[in-house]
mmCIF file of C-alpha atoms in Angstrom:
data_model
loop_
_atom_site.group_PDB
_atom_site.id
_atom_site.type_symbol
_atom_site.label_atom_id
_atom_site.label_comp_id
_atom_site.label_asym_id
_atom_site.label_seq_id
_atom_site.Cartn_x
_atom_site.Cartn_y
_atom_site.Cartn_z
ATOM 1 C CA MET Z 14 -25.571 -46.902 -14.127
ATOM 2 C CA LEU Z 15 -24.448 -43.258 -14.311
ATOM 3 C CA ALA Z 16 -20.837 -44.241 -13.612
ATOM 4 C CA ARG Z 17 -20.787 -46.200 -16.870
ATOM 5 C CA HIS Z 18 -21.252 -42.975 -18.887
ATOM 6 C CA LEU Z 19 -18.565 -40.936 -17.111
ATOM 7 C CA ARG Z 20 -15.042 -41.318 -18.396
ATOM 8 C CA PRO Z 21 -12.348 -40.485 -15.825
ATOM 9 C CA SER Z 22 -9.885 -39.483 -18.543
ATOM 10 C CA THR Z 23 -11.976 -36.440 -19.518
ATOM 11 C CA ALA Z 24 -12.273 -35.015 -16.010
ATOM 12 C CA LEU Z 25 -10.603 -31.697 -15.188
ATOM 13 C CA SER Z 26 -8.937 -33.238 -12.141
ATOM 14 C CA GLY Z 27 -6.062 -34.570 -14.227
ATOM 15 C CA ALA Z 28 -6.733 -38.233 -13.516
ATOM 16 C CA VAL Z 29 -5.537 -39.642 -16.839
ATOM 17 C CA ARG Z 30 -4.795 -43.310 -17.323
ATOM 18 C CA ARG Z 31 -1.245 -43.989 -18.427
ATOM 19 C CA GLY Z 32 -0.890 -44.239 -22.166
ATOM 20 C CA TYR Z 33 -4.111 -42.444 -22.986
ATOM 21 C CA SER Z 34 -4.575 -38.712 -23.508
ATOM 22 C CA THR Z 35 -7.856 -36.886 -23.288
ATOM 23 C CA TYR Z 36 -9.550 -35.624 -26.389
ATOM 24 C CA GLN Z 37 -9.332 -31.875 -26.807
ATOM 25 C CA SER Z 38 -11.565 -30.334 -29.416
ATOM 26 C CA PRO Z 39 -9.958 -27.681 -31.627
ATOM 27 C CA TYR Z 40 -13.169 -25.653 -31.254
ATOM 28 C CA GLY Z 41 -13.454 -25.841 -27.482
ATOM 29 C CA PRO Z 42 -11.862 -23.599 -24.869
ATOM 30 C CA LYS Z 43 -8.159 -23.946 -24.207
ATOM 31 C CA TYR Z 44 -7.747 -24.684 -20.514
ATOM 32 C CA THR Z 45 -4.472 -23.717 -18.904
ATOM 33 C CA VAL Z 46 -3.534 -23.537 -15.254
ATOM 34 C CA PRO Z 47 -1.763 -20.231 -14.516
ATOM 35 C CA PHE Z 48 1.387 -20.124 -12.394
ATOM 36 C CA ASN Z 49 0.445 -19.641 -8.755
ATOM 37 C CA VAL Z 50 1.973 -19.656 -5.301
ATOM 38 C CA ALA Z 51 -0.451 -20.966 -2.684
ATOM 39 C CA GLY Z 52 -3.334 -19.998 -4.958
ATOM 40 C CA TRP Z 53 -2.071 -16.454 -5.635
ATOM 41 C CA THR Z 54 -1.485 -15.745 -9.318
ATOM 42 C CA VAL Z 55 0.649 -12.989 -10.804
ATOM 43 C CA LYS Z 56 -2.496 -11.006 -11.605
ATOM 44 C CA SER Z 57 -3.810 -11.269 -8.043
ATOM 45 C CA PHE Z 58 -0.404 -10.182 -6.660
ATOM 46 C CA THR Z 59 -0.433 -7.215 -9.050
ATOM 47 C CA ASN Z 60 -3.948 -6.202 -8.009
ATOM 48 C CA LEU Z 61 -3.070 -6.552 -4.328
ATOM 49 C CA GLY Z 62 0.125 -4.522 -4.806
ATOM 50 C CA MET Z 63 -1.697 -1.693 -6.562
ATOM 51 C CA THR Z 64 -4.366 -1.611 -3.857
ATOM 52 C CA LEU Z 65 -1.813 -1.594 -1.033
ATOM 53 C CA ALA Z 66 0.235 1.096 -2.788
ATOM 54 C CA GLY Z 67 -2.850 3.300 -3.067
ATOM 55 C CA PHE Z 68 -3.767 2.863 0.586
ATOM 56 C CA GLY Z 69 -0.140 3.412 1.621
ATOM 57 C CA GLY Z 70 0.097 6.629 -0.372
ATOM 58 C CA VAL Z 71 -3.088 7.979 1.147
ATOM 59 C CA ALA Z 72 -1.970 6.960 4.654
ATOM 60 C CA GLY Z 73 1.414 8.653 4.161
ATOM 61 C CA PHE Z 74 -0.209 11.823 2.849
ATOM 62 C CA PHE Z 75 -2.574 11.862 5.843
ATOM 63 C CA ALA Z 76 0.281 11.277 8.304
ATOM 64 C CA LEU Z 77 2.354 14.137 6.875
ATOM 65 C CA PHE Z 78 -0.429 16.666 7.116
ATOM 66 C CA PHE Z 79 -1.645 15.344 10.470
ATOM 67 C CA PHE Z 80 1.823 15.883 11.937
ATOM 68 C CA SER Z 81 2.558 19.055 9.952
ATOM 69 C CA ASP Z 82 2.292 21.264 13.053
ATOM 70 C CA ILE Z 83 5.192 19.467 14.717
ATOM 71 C CA PRO Z 84 8.241 21.687 14.086
ATOM 72 C CA ARG Z 85 10.616 18.795 13.383
ATOM 73 C CA VAL Z 86 8.334 17.312 10.703
ATOM 74 C CA ARG Z 87 7.714 20.749 9.214
ATOM 75 C CA LYS Z 88 11.425 21.605 9.040
ATOM 76 C CA ASP Z 89 12.902 18.227 8.040
ATOM 77 C CA ILE Z 90 10.255 17.003 5.594
ATOM 78 C CA LEU Z 91 7.636 19.518 4.505
ATOM 79 C CA GLN Z 92 9.895 22.529 3.898
ATOM 80 C CA LYS Z 93 12.011 20.426 1.532
ATOM 81 C CA VAL Z 94 9.132 19.749 -0.872
ATOM 82 C CA PRO Z 95 10.147 21.592 -4.079
ATOM 83 C CA ILE Z 96 7.000 23.590 -4.897
ATOM 84 C CA ALA Z 97 4.974 23.706 -1.676
ATOM 85 C CA GLY Z 98 7.880 23.977 0.779
ATOM 86 C CA GLU Z 99 7.565 27.739 1.189
ATOM 87 C CA TYR Z 100 4.024 27.309 2.528
ATOM 88 C CA PHE Z 101 5.350 25.512 5.614
ATOM 89 C CA VAL Z 102 7.924 28.143 6.616
ATOM 90 C CA LYS Z 103 6.648 29.621 9.889
ATOM 91 C CA GLU Z 104 8.541 32.616 11.180
ATOM 92 C CA VAL Z 105 7.863 33.986 14.634
ATOM 93 C CA HIS Z 106 7.127 37.702 14.744
ATOM 94 C CA PRO Z 107 9.863 39.589 16.666
ATOM 95 C CA ALA Z 108 7.324 40.991 19.133
ATOM 96 C CA ASP Z 109 6.231 37.453 20.022
ATOM 97 C CA ASN Z 110 9.781 36.206 20.399
ATOM 98 C CA VAL Z 111 10.280 36.806 24.126
ATOM 99 C CA CYS Z 112 13.411 35.560 25.811
ATOM 100 C CA CYS Z 113 13.099 32.950 28.559
ATOM 101 C CA PHE Z 114 15.426 34.997 30.754
ATOM 102 C CA PHE Z 115 12.769 37.697 31.098
ATOM 103 C CA PHE Z 116 10.239 35.139 32.381
ATOM 104 C CA LEU Z 117 12.754 33.797 34.874
ATOM 105 C CA LEU Z 118 13.293 37.312 36.242
ATOM 106 C CA LEU Z 119 9.548 37.812 36.610
ATOM 107 C CA TRP Z 120 9.150 34.424 38.281
ATOM 108 C CA ASN Z 121 11.860 35.252 40.821
ATOM 109 C CA PHE Z 122 10.348 38.677 41.410
ATOM 110 C CA TRP Z 123 6.829 37.370 42.161
ATOM 111 C CA SER Z 124 7.857 34.385 44.274
#
């Protein structure tokens, strides 16, 4: 008895009999199906891209400062930053700069 009151042409599934169009009230909501690829719309791709860009930026910033004590990273990347590059210049004091040859002489002397 309930099936008699339901009209298949007004369903949102798109099952429309050929030759008949569904009634659309000028005062009702305008339903449109947005463009999507496997259920992903342009808005969801944009939101996902912004989220991934934020996480990627934070991960890159963390990686740079985590590896900032490695001389190659410090010299090749961090010293070339325009404003903060001078902070990463590490010069060895001349008194601490001992030649390896001196240690080799001591090693041969004690062994």
